[in-house]
CSV table of C-alpha atoms in Angstrom, one decimal:
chain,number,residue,atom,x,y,z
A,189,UNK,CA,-35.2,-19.8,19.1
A,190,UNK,CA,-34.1,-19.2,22.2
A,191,UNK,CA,-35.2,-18.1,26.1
A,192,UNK,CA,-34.2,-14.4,27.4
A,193,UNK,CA,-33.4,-13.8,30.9
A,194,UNK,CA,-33.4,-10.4,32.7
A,195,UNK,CA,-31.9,-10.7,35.8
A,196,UNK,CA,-31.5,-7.4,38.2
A,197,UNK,CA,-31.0,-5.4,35.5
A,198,UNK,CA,-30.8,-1.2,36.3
A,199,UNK,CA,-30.2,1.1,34.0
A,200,UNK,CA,-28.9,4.7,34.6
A,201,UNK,CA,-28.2,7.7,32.7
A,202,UNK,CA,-26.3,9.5,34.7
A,203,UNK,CA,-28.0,9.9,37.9
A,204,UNK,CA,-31.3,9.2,36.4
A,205,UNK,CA,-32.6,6.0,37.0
A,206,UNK,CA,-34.8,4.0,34.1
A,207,UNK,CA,-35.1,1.0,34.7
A,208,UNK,CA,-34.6,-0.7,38.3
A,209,UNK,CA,-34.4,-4.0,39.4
A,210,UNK,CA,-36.6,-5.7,36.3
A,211,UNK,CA,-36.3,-9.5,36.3
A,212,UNK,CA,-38.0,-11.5,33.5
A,213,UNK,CA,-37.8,-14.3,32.1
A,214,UNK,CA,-39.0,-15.1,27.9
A,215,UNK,CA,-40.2,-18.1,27.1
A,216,UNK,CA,-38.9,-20.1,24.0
A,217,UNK,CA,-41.5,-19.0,21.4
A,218,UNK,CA,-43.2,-16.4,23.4
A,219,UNK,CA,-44.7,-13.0,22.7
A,220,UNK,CA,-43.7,-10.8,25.7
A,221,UNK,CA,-45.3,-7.2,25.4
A,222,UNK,CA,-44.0,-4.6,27.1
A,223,UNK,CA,-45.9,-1.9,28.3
A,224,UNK,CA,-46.0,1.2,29.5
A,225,UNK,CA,-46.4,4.9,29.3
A,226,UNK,CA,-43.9,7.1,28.0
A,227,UNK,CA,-40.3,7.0,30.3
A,228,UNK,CA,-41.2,4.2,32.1
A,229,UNK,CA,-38.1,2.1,30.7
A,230,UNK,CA,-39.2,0.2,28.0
A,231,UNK,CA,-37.5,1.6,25.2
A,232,UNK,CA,-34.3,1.1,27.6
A,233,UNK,CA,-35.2,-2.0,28.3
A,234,UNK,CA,-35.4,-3.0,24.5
A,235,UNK,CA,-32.1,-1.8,23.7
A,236,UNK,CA,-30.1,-3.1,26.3
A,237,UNK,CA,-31.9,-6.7,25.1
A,238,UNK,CA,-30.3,-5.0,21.6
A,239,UNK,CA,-27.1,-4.4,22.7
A,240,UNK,CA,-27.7,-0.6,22.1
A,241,UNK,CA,-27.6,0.3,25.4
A,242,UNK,CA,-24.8,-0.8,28.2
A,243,UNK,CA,-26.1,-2.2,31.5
A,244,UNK,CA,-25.9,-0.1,34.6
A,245,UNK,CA,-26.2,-3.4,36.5
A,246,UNK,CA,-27.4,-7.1,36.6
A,247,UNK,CA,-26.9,-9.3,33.4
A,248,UNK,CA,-28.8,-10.4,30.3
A,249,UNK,CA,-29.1,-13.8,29.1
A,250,UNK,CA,-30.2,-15.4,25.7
A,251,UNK,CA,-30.7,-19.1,26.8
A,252,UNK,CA,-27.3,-19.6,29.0
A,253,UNK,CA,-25.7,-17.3,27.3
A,254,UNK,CA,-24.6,-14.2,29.2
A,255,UNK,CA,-24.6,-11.4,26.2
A,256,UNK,CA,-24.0,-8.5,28.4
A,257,UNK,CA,-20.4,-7.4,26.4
A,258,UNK,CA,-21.8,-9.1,23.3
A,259,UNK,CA,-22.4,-6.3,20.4
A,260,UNK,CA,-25.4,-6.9,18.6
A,261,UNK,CA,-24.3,-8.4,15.9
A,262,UNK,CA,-23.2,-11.5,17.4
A,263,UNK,CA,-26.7,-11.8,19.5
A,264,UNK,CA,-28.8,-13.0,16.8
A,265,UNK,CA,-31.2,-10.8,17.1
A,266,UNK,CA,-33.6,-8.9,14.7
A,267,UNK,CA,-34.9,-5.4,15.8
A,268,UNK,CA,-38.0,-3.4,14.0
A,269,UNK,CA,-38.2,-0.1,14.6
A,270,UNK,CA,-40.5,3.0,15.1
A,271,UNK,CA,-39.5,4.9,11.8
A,272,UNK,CA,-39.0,2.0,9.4
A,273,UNK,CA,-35.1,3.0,9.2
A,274,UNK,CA,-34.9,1.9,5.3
A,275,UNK,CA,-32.0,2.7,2.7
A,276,UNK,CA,-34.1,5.5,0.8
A,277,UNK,CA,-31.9,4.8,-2.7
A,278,UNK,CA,-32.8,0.8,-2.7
A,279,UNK,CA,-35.1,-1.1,-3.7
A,280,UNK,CA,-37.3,-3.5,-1.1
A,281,UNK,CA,-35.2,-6.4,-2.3
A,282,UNK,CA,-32.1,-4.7,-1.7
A,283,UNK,CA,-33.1,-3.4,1.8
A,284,UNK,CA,-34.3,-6.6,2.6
A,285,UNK,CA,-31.3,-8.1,1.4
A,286,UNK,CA,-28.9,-5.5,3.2
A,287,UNK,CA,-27.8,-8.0,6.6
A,288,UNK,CA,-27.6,-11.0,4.7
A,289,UNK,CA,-24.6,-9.7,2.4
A,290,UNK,CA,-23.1,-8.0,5.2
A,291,UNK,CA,-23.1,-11.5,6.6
A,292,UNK,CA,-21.6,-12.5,3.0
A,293,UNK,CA,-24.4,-15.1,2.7
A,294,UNK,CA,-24.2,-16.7,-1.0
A,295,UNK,CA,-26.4,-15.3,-3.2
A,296,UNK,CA,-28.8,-18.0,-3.7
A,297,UNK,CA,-29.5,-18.2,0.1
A,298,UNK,CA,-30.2,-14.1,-0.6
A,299,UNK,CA,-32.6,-15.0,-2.9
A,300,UNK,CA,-34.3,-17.5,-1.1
A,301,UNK,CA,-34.7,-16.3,2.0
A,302,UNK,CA,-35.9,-12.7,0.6
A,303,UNK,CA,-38.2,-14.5,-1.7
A,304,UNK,CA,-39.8,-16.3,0.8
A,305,UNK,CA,-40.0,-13.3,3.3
A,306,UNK,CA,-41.8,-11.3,0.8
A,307,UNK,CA,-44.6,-14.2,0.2
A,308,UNK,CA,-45.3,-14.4,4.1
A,309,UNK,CA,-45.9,-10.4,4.0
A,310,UNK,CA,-47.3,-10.3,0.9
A,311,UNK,CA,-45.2,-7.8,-0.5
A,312,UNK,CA,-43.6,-10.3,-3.5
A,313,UNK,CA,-45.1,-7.7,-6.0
A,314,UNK,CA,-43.2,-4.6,-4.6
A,315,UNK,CA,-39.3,-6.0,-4.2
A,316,UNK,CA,-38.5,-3.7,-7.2
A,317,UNK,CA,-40.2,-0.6,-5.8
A,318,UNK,CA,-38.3,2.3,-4.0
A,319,UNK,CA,-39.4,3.4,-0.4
A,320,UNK,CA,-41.0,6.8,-1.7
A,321,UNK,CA,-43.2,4.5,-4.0
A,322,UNK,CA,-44.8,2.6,-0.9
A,323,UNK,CA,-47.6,2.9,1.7
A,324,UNK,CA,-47.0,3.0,5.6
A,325,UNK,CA,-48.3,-0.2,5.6
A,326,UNK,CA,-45.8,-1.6,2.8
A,327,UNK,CA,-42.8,0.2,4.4
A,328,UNK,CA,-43.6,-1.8,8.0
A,329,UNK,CA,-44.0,-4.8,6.4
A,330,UNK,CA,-40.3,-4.5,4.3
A,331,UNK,CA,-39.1,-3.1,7.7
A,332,UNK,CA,-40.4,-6.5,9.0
A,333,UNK,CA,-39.2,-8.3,6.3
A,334,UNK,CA,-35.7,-7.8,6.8
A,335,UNK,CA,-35.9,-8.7,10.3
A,336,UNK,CA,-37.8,-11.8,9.3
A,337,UNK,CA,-34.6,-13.0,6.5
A,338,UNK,CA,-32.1,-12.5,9.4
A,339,UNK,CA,-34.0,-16.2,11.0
A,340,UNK,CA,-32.5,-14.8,14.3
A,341,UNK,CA,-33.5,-16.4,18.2
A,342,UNK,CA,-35.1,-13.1,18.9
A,343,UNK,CA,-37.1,-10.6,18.0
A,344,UNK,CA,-37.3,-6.9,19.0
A,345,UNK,CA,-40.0,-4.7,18.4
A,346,UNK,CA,-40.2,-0.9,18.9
A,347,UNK,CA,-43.2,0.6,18.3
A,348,UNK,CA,-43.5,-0.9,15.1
A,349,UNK,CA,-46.9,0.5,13.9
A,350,UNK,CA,-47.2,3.3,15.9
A,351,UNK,CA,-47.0,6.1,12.7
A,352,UNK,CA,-49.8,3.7,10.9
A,353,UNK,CA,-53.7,4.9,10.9
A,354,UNK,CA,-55.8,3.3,13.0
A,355,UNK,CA,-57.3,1.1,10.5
A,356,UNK,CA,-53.6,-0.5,9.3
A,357,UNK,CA,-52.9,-0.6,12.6
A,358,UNK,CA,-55.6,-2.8,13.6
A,359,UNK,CA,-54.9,-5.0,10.3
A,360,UNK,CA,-51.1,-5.6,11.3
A,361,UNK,CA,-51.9,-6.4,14.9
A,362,UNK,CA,-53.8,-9.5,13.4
A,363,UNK,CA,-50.8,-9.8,10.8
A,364,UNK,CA,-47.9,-9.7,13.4
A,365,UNK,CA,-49.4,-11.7,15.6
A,366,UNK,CA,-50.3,-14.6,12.9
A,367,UNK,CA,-46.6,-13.9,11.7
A,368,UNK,CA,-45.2,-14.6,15.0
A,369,UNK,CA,-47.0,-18.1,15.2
A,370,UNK,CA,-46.0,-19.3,11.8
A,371,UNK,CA,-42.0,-18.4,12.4
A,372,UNK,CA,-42.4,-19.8,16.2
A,373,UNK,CA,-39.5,-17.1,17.3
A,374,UNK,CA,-39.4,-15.3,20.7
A,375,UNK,CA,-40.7,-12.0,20.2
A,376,UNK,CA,-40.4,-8.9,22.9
A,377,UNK,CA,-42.3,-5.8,21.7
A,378,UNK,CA,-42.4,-2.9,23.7
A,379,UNK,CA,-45.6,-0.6,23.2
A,380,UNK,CA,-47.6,2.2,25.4
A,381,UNK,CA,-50.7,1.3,23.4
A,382,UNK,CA,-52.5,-1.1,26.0
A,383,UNK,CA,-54.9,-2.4,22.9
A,384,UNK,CA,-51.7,-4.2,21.1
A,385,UNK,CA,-50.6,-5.7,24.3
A,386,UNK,CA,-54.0,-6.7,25.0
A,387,UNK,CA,-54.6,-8.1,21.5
A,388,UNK,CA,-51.2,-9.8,20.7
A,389,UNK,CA,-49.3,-10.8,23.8
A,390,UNK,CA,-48.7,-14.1,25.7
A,391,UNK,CA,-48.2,-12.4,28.8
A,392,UNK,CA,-47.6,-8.1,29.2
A,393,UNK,CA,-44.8,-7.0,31.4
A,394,UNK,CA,-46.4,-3.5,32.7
A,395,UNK,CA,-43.9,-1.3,33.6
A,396,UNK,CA,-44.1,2.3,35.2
A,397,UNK,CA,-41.2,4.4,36.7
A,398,UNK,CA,-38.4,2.0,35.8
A,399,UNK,CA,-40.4,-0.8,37.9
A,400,UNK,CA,-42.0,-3.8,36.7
A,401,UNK,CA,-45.3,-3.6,38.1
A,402,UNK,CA,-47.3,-6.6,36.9
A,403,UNK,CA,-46.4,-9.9,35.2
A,404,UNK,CA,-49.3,-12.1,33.6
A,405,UNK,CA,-51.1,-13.3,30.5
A,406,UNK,CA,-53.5,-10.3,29.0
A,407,UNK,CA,-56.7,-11.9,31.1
A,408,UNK,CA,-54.9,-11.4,34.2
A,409,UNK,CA,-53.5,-8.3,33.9
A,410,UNK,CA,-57.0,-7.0,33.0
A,411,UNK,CA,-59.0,-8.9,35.6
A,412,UNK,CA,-56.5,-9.3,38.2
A,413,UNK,CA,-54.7,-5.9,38.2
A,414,UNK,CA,-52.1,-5.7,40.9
A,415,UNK,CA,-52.5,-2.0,41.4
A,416,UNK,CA,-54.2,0.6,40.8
A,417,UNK,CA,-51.7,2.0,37.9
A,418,UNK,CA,-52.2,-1.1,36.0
A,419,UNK,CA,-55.8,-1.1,36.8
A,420,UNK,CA,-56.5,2.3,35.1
A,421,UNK,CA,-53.4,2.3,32.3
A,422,UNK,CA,-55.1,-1.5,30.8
A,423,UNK,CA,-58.8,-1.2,29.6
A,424,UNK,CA,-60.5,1.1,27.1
A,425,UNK,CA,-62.2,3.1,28.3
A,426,UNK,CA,-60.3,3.3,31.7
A,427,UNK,CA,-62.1,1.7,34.9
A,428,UNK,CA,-63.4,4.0,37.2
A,429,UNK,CA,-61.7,4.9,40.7
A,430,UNK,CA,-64.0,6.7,43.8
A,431,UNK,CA,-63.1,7.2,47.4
A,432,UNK,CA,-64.9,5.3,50.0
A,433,UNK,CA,-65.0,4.2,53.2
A,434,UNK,CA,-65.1,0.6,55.1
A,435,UNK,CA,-68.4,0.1,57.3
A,436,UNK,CA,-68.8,-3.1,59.4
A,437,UNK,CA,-72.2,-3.6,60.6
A,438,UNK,CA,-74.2,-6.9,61.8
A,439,UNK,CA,-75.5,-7.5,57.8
A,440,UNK,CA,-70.8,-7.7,56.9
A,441,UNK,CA,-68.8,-5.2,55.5
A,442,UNK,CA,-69.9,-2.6,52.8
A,443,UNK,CA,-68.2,0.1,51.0
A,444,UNK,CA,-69.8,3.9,51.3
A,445,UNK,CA,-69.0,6.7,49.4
A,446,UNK,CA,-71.5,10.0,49.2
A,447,UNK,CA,-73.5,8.6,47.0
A,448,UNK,CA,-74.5,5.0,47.4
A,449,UNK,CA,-73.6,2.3,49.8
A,450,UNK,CA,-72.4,-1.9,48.7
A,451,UNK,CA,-72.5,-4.7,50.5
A,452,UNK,CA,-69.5,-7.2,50.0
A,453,UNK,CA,-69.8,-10.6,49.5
A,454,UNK,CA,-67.9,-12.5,52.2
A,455,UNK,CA,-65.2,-13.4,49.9
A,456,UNK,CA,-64.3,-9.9,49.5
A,457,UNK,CA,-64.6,-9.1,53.0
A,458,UNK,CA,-62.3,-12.1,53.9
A,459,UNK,CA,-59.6,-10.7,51.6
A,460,UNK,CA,-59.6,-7.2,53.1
A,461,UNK,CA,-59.2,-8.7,56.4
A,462,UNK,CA,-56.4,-10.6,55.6
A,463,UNK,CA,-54.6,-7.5,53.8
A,464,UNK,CA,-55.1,-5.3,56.9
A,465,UNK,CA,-57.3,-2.7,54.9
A,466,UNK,CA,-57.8,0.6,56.5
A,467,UNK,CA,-61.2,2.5,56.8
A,468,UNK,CA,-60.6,4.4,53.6
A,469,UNK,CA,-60.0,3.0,50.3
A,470,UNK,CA,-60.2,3.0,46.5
A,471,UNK,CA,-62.5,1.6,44.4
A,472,UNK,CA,-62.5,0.4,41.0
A,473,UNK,CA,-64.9,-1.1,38.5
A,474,UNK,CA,-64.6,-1.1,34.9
A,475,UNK,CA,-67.6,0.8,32.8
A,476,UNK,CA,-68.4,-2.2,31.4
A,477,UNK,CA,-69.3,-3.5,34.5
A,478,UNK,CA,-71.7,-0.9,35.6
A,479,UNK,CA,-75.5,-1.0,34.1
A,480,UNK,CA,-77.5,2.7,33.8
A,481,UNK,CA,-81.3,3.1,32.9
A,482,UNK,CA,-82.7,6.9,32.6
A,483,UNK,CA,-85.0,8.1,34.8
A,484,UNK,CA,-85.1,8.6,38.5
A,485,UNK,CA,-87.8,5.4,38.7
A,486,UNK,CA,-85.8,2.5,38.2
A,487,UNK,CA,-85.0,-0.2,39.6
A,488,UNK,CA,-81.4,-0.1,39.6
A,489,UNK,CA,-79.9,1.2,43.6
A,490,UNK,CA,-77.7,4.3,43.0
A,491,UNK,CA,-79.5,7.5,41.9
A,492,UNK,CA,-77.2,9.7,39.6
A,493,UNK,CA,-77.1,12.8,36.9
A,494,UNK,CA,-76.0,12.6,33.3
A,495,UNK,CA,-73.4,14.5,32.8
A,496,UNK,CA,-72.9,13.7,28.6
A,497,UNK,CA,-72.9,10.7,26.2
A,498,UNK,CA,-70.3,10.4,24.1
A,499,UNK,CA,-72.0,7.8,21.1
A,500,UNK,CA,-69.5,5.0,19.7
A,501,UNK,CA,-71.8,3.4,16.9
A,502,UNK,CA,-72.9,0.3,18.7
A,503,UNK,CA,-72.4,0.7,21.9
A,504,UNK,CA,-72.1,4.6,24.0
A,505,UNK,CA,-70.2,6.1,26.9
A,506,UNK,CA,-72.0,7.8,29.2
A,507,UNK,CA,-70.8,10.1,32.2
A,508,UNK,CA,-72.8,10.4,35.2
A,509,UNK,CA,-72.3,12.1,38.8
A,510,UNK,CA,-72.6,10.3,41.4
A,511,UNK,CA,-71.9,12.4,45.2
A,512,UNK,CA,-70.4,14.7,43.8
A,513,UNK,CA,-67.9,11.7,41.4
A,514,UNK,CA,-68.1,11.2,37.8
A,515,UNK,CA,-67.8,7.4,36.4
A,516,UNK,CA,-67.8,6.6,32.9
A,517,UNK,CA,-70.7,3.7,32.0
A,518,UNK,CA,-70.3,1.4,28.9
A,519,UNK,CA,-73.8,0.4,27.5
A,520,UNK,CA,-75.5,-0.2,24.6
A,521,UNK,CA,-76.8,3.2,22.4
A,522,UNK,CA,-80.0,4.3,23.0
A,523,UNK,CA,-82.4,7.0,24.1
A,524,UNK,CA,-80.6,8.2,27.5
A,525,UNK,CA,-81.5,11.7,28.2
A,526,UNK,CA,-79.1,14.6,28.1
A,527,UNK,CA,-77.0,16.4,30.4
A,528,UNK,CA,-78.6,17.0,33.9
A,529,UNK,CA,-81.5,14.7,33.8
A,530,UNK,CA,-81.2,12.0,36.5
A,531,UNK,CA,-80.7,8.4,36.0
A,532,UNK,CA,-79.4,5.4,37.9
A,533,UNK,CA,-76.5,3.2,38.2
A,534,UNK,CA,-76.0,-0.1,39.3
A,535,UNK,CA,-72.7,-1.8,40.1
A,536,UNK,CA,-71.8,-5.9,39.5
A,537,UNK,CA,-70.1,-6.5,43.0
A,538,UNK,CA,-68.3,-9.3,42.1
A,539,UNK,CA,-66.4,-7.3,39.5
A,540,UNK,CA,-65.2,-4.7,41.9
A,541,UNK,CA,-62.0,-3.8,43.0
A,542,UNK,CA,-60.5,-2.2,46.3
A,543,UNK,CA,-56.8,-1.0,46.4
A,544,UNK,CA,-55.1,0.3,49.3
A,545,UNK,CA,-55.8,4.2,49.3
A,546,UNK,CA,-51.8,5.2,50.2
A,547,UNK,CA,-49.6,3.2,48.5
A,548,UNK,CA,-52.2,1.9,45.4
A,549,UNK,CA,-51.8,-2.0,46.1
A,550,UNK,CA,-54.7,-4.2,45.4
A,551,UNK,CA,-56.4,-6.2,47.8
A,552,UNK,CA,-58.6,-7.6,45.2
């Protein structure tokens, strides 16, 4: 096992910058996700942990190890990839087998270690089978299996189950992550699906642009966004962002936008004093933290138009207008009304967020 240290890394192809500045550090034993959208680095990232990839800059360490000028076979690391990458003409076994007798391990300790991979995946029954004879789900797991026989300090994940249907992919988040806990070895997975970071990680490393935007466990970066990227790329459905502007008045400091008007609590007004907030700013609140009820009679304060619901079994999305804004409300299904009848919306304060209208930056 074994910490990894990213210190000041940049990364450049030609003149086109990937990754700038990142600086993270891996626990012993920890799942790091990284995430991000497409081009924001994290592939890059991943490889140059790899040894795939040179460094523009900065330097790389696996406990106090520098491994910068190390190739990857002498970094002890085990890396899963996208499209499987399996020997088409063997057999599980044998592609399972494939690193240890390139390390010329004795036979025996082949055997062994395959053996016992292929009971932790589950996959002891298929060692004789050819990779045209299995499932998605069985080529992942004998992709992961030999990764797992390796017994290196780290592993790397990339995009492991992103060809897999949703429903396997939902089974082998549960499975990766149980894997990961049983073999106790760092793990960094890099992923642009929010919903495995969310589900899997210790902490998520969101990147964007080549920048390392926000650091934290999966609770923080959820309810403690630092920005507004991270704020609408983590959460599903994504939270909600409207235009207002700051009043002060003798009853504090409320938010206004065309179509309603919040009072702050005096926490939240504290906080935008201290940031220096300007008289316009972004909201944000999550649709799970608005409530709706149809009908232009309610009790709840902000009056509002359906715009469509969008049914999800249990629970429903619906879109309303609000001045002339449309926000996405999670609720539970029911009768709602359709589009263009009225309804109303009410906020939870206390799960609001303001960010800094210019450059994005939270203030809470």
């Amino acid at each position: 096992m074994a910490t990894v240290t990213i210190s000041d890394v940049w990364k450049y192809y030609g003149k086109t910058m990937a990754v700038k500045e990142l600086n993270l550090e891996i626990k012993d034993n920890e799942f790091m996700c990284i995430l991000g959208p497409s081009g924001c680095g994290k592939s890059s990232t991943l490889r140059m942990l790899a040894g795939l990839e040179f460094i523009s800059s900065g330097d790389i360490y696996f406990d106090d190890v520098r491994v910068n000028d190390l190739p990857p076979r002498d970094r002890d690391i085990a890396m899963v990839f996208e499209n499987y990458a399996l020997y088409p003409h063997k057999t599980v076994y044998e592609n399972m087998a494939n690193p240890l007798k390139l390390r010329r391990t004795p036979k025996d300790e082949i055997e062994r270690r395959v053996r016992r991979a292929a009971e932790i995946l589950e996959i002891d029954p298929l060692l004789r089978r050819k990779p045209v004879e299995l499932s998605g789900g069985q080529k992942q797991r004998t992709a992961i299996g030999r990764a797992i026989v390796r017994e290196p300090k780290v592993f790397l994940f990339d995009e492991p189950i992103a060809h897999l249907d949703a429903k396997l992919r939902s089974h082998m988040r549960g499975e990766l992550k149980h894997l990961q806990r049983d073999l106790e070895t760092t793990t960094v997975y890099v992923t642009h699906d929010q919903l495995e970071g969310m589900s899997m990680a210790d902490r998520i490393a969101v990147m964007h642009e080549g920048v390392l935007q926000q650091l934290g466990t999966p609770e923080e970066i959820y309810n403690q966004p630092s920005n507004e990227f991270v704020a609408g790329f983590v959460g599903e459905p994504p939270m909600n962002f409207l235009d207002c502007t700051l009043e002060h008045s003798n009853a504090g400091l409320a938010v206004v936008h065309a179509g309603f008007r919040l009072a702050l609590t005096d926490r939240q007004a504290g906080l935008l004093s201290a940031g220096g907030a300007e008289a316009n700013v972004r909201i944000g609140i999550r649709p799970d933290n608005l409530a709706i009820e149809p009908g232009a009679d309610g009790t709840l304060e902000v009056p509002g138009e359906i715009f469509v619901t969008e049914p999800l079994g249990g629970d429903m999305i619906v879109e309303v207008t609000i001045g002339g804004d449309r926000v996405m409300v999670k609720t539970k299904i029911g009768p709602m009304g359709g589009p263009g009848d009225p309804c109303r919306i009410g906020f939870d304060v206390d799960k609001l967020h303001v960010f800094d209208i210019k450059t994005g930056v939270a203030y809470f």
